Short mmCIF file of C-alpha atoms and ligand atoms in Angstrom, two decimals:
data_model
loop_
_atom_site.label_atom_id
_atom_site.label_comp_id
_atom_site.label_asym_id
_atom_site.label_seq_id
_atom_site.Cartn_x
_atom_site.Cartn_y
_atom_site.Cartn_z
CA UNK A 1 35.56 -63.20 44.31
CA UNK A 2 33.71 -59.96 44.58
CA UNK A 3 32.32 -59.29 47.83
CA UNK A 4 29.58 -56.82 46.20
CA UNK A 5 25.89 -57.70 46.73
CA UNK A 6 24.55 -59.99 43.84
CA UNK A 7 21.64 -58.34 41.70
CA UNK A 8 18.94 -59.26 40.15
CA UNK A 9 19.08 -58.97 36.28
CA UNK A 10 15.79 -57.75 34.69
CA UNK A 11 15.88 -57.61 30.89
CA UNK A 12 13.87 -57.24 28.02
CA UNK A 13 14.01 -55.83 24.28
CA UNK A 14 13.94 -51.75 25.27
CA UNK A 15 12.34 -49.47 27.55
CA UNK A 16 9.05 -51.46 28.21
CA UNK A 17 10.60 -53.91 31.19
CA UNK A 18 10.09 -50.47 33.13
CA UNK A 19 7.28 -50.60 33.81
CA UNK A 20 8.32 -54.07 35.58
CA UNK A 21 10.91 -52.71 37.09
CA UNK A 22 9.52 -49.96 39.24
CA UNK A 23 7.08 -52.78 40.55
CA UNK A 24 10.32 -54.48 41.62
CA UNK A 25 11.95 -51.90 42.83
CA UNK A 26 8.89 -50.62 45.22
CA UNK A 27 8.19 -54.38 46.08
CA UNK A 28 11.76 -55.38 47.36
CA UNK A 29 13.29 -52.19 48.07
CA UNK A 30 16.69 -53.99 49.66
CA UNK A 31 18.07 -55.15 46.25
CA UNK A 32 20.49 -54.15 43.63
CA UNK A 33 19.19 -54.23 39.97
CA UNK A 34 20.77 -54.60 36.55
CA UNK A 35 18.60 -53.55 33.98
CA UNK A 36 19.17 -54.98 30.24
CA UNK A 37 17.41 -53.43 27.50
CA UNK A 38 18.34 -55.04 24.10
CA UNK A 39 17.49 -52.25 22.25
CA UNK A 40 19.84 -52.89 19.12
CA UNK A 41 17.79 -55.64 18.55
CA UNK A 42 14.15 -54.18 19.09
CA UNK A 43 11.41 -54.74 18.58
CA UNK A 44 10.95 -58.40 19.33
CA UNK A 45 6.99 -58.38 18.84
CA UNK A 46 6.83 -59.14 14.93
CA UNK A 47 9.87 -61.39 14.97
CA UNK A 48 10.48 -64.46 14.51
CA UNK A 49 9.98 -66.90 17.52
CA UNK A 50 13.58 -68.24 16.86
CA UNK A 51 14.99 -65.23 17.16
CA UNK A 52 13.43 -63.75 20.02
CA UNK A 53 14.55 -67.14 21.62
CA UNK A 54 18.52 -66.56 20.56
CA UNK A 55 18.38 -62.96 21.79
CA UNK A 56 17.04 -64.11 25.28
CA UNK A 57 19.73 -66.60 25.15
CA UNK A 58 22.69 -64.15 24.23
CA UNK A 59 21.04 -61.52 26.92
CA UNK A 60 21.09 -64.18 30.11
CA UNK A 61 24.21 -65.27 28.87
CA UNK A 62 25.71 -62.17 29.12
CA UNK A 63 24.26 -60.63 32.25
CA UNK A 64 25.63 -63.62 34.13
CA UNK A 65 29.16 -63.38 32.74
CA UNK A 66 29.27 -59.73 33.65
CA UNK A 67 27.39 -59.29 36.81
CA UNK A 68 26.71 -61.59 39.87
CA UNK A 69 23.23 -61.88 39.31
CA UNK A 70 21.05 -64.40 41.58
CA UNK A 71 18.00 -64.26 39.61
CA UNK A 72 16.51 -62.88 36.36
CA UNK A 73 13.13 -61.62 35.51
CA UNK A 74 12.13 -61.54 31.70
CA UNK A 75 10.14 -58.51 31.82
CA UNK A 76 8.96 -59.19 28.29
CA UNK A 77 5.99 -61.52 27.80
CA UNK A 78 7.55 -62.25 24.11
CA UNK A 79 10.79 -63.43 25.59
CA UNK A 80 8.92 -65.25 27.83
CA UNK A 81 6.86 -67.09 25.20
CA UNK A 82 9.44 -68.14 23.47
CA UNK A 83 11.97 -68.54 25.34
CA UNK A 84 11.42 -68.80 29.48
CA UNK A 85 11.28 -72.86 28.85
CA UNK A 86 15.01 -73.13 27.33
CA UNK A 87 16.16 -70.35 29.52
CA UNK A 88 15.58 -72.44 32.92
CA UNK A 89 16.93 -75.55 31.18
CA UNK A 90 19.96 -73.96 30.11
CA UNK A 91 20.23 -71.87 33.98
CA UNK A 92 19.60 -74.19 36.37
CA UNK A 93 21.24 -72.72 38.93
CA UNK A 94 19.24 -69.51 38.60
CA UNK A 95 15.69 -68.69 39.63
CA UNK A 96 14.31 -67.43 36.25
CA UNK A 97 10.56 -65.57 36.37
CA UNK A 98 9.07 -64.75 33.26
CA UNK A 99 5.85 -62.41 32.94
CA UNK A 100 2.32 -63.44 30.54
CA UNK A 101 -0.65 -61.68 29.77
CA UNK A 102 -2.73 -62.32 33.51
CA UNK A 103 -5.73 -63.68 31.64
CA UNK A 104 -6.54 -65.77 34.97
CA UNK A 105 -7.14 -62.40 36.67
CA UNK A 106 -8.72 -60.65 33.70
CA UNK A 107 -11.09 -63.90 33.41
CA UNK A 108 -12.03 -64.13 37.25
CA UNK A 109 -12.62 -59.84 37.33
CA UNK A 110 -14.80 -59.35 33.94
CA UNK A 111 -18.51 -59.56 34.55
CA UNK A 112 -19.79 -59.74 30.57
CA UNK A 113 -17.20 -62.75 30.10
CA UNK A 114 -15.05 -61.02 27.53
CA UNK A 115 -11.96 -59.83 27.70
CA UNK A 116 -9.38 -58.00 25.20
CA UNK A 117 -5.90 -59.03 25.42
CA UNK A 118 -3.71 -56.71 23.72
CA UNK A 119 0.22 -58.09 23.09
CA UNK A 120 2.65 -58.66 20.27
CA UNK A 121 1.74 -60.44 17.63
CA UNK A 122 4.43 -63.07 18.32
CA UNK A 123 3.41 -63.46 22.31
CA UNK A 124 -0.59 -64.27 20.57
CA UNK A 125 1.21 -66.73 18.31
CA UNK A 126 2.74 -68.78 20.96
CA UNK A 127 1.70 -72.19 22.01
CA UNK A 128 2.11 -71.16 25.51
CA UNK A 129 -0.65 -68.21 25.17
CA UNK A 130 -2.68 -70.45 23.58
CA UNK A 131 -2.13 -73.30 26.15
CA UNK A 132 -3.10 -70.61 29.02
CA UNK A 133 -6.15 -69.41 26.95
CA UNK A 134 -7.17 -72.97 27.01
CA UNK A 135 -6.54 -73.61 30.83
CA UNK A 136 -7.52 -70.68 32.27
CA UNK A 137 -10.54 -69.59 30.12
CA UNK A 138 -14.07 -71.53 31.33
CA UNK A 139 -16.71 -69.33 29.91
CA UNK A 140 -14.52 -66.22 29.29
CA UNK A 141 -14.00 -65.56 25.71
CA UNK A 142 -10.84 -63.98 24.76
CA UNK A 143 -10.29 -61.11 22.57
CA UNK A 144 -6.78 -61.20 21.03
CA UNK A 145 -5.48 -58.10 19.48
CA UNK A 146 -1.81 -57.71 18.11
CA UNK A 147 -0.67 -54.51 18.36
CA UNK A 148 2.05 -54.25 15.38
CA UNK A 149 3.91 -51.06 16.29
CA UNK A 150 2.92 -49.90 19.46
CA UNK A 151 5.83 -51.29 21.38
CA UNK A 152 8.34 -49.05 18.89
CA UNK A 153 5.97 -46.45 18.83
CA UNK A 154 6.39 -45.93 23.10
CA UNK A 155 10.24 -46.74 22.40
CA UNK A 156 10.24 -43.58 19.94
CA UNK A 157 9.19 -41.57 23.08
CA UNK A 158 12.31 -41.90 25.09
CA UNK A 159 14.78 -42.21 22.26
CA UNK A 160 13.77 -38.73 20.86
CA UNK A 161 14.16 -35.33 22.08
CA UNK A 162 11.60 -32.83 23.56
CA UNK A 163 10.84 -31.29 19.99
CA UNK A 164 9.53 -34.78 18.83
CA UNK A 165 7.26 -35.47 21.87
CA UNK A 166 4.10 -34.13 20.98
CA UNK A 167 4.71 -36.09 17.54
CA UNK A 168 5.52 -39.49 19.25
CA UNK A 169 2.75 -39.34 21.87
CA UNK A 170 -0.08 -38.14 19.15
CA UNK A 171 1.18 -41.78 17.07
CA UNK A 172 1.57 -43.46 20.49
CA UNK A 173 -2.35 -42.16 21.16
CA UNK A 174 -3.36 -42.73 17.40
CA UNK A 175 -1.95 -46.44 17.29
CA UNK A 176 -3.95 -47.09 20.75
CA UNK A 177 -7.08 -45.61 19.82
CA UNK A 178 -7.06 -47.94 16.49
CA UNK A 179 -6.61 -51.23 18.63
CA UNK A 180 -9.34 -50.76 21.00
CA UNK A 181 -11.40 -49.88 18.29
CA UNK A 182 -10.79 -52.89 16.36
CA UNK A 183 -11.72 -55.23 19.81
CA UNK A 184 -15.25 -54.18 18.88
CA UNK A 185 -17.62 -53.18 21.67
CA UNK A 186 -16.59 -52.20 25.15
CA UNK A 187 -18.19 -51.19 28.50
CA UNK A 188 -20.57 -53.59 30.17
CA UNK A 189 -23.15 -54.07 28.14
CA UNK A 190 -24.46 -57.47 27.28
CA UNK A 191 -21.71 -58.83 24.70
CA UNK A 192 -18.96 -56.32 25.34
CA UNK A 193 -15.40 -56.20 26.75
CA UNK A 194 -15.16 -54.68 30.10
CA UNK A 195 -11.54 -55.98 30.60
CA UNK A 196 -8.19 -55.71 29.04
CA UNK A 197 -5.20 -57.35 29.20
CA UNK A 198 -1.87 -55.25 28.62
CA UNK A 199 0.56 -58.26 27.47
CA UNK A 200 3.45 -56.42 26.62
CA UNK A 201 5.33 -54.29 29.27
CA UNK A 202 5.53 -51.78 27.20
CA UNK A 203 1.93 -50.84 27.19
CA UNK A 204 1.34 -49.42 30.57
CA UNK A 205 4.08 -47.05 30.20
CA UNK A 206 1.43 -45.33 27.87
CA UNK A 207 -1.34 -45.85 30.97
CA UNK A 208 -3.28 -42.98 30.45
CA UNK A 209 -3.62 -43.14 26.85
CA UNK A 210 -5.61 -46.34 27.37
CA UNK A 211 -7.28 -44.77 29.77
CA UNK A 212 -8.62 -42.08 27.29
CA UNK A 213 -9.18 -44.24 24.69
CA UNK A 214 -11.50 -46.76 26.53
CA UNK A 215 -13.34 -43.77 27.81
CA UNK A 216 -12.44 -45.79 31.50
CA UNK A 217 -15.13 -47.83 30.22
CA UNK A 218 -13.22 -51.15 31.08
CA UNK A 219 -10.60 -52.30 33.87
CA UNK A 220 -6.98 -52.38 32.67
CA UNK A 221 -5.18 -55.42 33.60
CA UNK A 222 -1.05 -55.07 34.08
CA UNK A 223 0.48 -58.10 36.06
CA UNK A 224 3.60 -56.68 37.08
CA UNK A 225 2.73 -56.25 40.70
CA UNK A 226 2.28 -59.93 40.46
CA UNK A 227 5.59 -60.22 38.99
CA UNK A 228 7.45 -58.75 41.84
CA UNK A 229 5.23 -60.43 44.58
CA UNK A 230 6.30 -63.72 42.68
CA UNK A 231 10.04 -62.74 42.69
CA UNK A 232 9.83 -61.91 46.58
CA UNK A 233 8.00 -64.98 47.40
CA UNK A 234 10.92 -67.44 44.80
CA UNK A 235 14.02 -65.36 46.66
CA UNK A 236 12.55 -66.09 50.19
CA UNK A 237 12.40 -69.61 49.07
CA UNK A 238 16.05 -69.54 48.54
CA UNK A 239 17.12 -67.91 51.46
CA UNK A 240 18.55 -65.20 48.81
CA UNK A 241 16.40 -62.44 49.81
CA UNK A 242 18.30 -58.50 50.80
CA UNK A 243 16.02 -57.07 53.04
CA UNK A 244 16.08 -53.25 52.95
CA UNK A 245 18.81 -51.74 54.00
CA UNK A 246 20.75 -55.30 55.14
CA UNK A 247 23.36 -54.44 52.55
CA UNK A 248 24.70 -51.94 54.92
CA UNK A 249 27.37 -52.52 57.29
CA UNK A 250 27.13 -50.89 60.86
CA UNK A 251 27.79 -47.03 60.44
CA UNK A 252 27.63 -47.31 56.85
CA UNK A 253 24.68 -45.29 55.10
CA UNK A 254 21.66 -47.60 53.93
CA UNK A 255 21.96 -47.81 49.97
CA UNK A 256 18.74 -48.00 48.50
CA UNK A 257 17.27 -48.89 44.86
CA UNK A 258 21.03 -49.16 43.41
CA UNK A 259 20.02 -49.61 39.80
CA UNK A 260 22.73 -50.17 36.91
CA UNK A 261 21.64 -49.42 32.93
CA UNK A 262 22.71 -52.00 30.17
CA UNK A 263 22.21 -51.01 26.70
CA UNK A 264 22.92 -52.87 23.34
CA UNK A 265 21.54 -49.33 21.53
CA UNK A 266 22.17 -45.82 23.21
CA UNK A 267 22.52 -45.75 26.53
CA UNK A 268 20.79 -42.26 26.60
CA UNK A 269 17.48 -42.71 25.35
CA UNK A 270 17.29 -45.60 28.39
CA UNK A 271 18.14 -43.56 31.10
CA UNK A 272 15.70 -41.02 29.68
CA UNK A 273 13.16 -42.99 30.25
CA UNK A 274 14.14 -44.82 33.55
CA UNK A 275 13.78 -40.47 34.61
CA UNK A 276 10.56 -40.75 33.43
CA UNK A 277 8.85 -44.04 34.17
CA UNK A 278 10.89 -45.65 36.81
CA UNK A 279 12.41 -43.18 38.62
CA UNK A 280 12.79 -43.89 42.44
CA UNK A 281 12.45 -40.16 43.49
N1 DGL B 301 7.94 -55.44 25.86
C1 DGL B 301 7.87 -56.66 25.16
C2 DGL B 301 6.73 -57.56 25.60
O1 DGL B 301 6.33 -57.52 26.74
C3 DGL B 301 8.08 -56.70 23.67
C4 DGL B 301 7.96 -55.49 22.85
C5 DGL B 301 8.66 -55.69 21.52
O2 DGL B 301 9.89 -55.70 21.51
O3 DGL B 301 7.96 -55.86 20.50
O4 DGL B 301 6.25 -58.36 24.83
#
């Protein structure tokens, strides 16, 4: 049996679980992380809920018969839509924490009572987005806007070179631009949406775009912070949490933010972007 420090396996269908990730990483800085991006099977947005649900399946399944992984995170509020239900019956024996679009923080921060929620169009389509619409709403009106593309659009951004950045990031910017638009009026006028929901990890990886395309007319919601503070709080539970540095033996140097890269695509384009957007410096 190895003796080597269990990790926590974070997955999702590419690059956007990143933005999850460095949340993790910053929040429980004493762990060991494998990070799974199914990126031969990307995007999972516009598939088919069945799908989306075997991939999930084939993904857990695997990270737990090649590392010794005490607890996954689905950083992929599609995954977790469709599949975060069969996933904890089928793993028992593993803490499993998915991620959603926070509408119960959007809802309790917006002052005009409407709020944009911007995801896949699969995570809008779920009964379990619509079941939290319903139970967390009260007078908040939500504004749901699929954004078909945008995930593969931010994926194009790692997997291509330098010459092809300006290109990516001006469709990147362009897709973003035409889905705020479509939510209708924002700011905080009477009527308008001064809040929005980024329900796809993928999204904040493109945080200043938003930015500029709102004008920072409205408060961007991403709940990944909320992700890792939930992880934290489900390993103490368990008596399964590595405090910083307590993987160290006496005299041994303190390893810190040990991070391993699964692909099912290239490799490369991943670890470009974990330089970029998740880097531990
Ligand atoms: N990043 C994923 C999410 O949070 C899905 C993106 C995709 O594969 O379409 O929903």
């Amino acid at each position: 049996m190895s003796t080597e420090q269990p990790s926590i396996g974070v997955f999702d269908s590419g690059i956007g679980g990143l933005s999850v990730l460095r949340e993790l990483q910053a929040a429980l800085p004493g762990e060991r992380f494998v990070y799974w991006a199914d990126s031969g099977h990307a995007p999972y947005g516009e598939r088919s809920t069945a799908f989306v649900r075997e991939r999930s399946h084939a993904v857990v399944q695997a990270l737990r018969e090649q590392h010794r992984v005490k607890a996954v995170v689905i950083a992929c509020n599609t995954a977790t839509a469709a599949a975060i239900d069969s996933l904890r019956h089928a793993h028992p024996d593993v803490p499993i924490v998915g991620i959603e679009p926070a509408l119960k923080p959007a809802a309790a921060l917006s002052r005009t009572g409407h709020v944009g929620v911007l995801a896949t169009r699969s995570t809008l389509a779920s009964d379990r987005f619509q079941q939290l619409a319903e139970r967390v709403g009260g007078d908040c009106h939500f504004h749901p806007q699929p954004c078909d593309g945008l995930a593969d659009a931010i994926e194009q951004l790692a997997a291509h070179s330098q010459d092809d950045a300006a290109e990516d990031g001006a469709a990147v910017r362009s897709l973003i631009r035409t889905y705020v638009q479509a939510l209708g009026p924002i700011g905080g006028g009477a009527g308008a949406i001064d809040t929005l929901v980024l329900g796809c990890t993928h999204y904040p990886l493109a945080w200043s775009d938003w930015v500029s395309a709102t004008g920072a007319k409205v408060q961007l919601i991403d709940p990944a912070a909320a992700v890792a503070r939930q992880l934290r709080r489900v390993l103490a539970a368990r008596g399964a949490l590595s405090e910083d540095g307590s993987c160290a033996r006496a005299g041994e140097p303190r390893v810190h933010l040990q991070l391993e890269l699964v692909s099912t695509g290239e490799l490369a384009p991943l670890q470009a972007a974990v330089a970029r957007w998740a880097s531990p410096g």
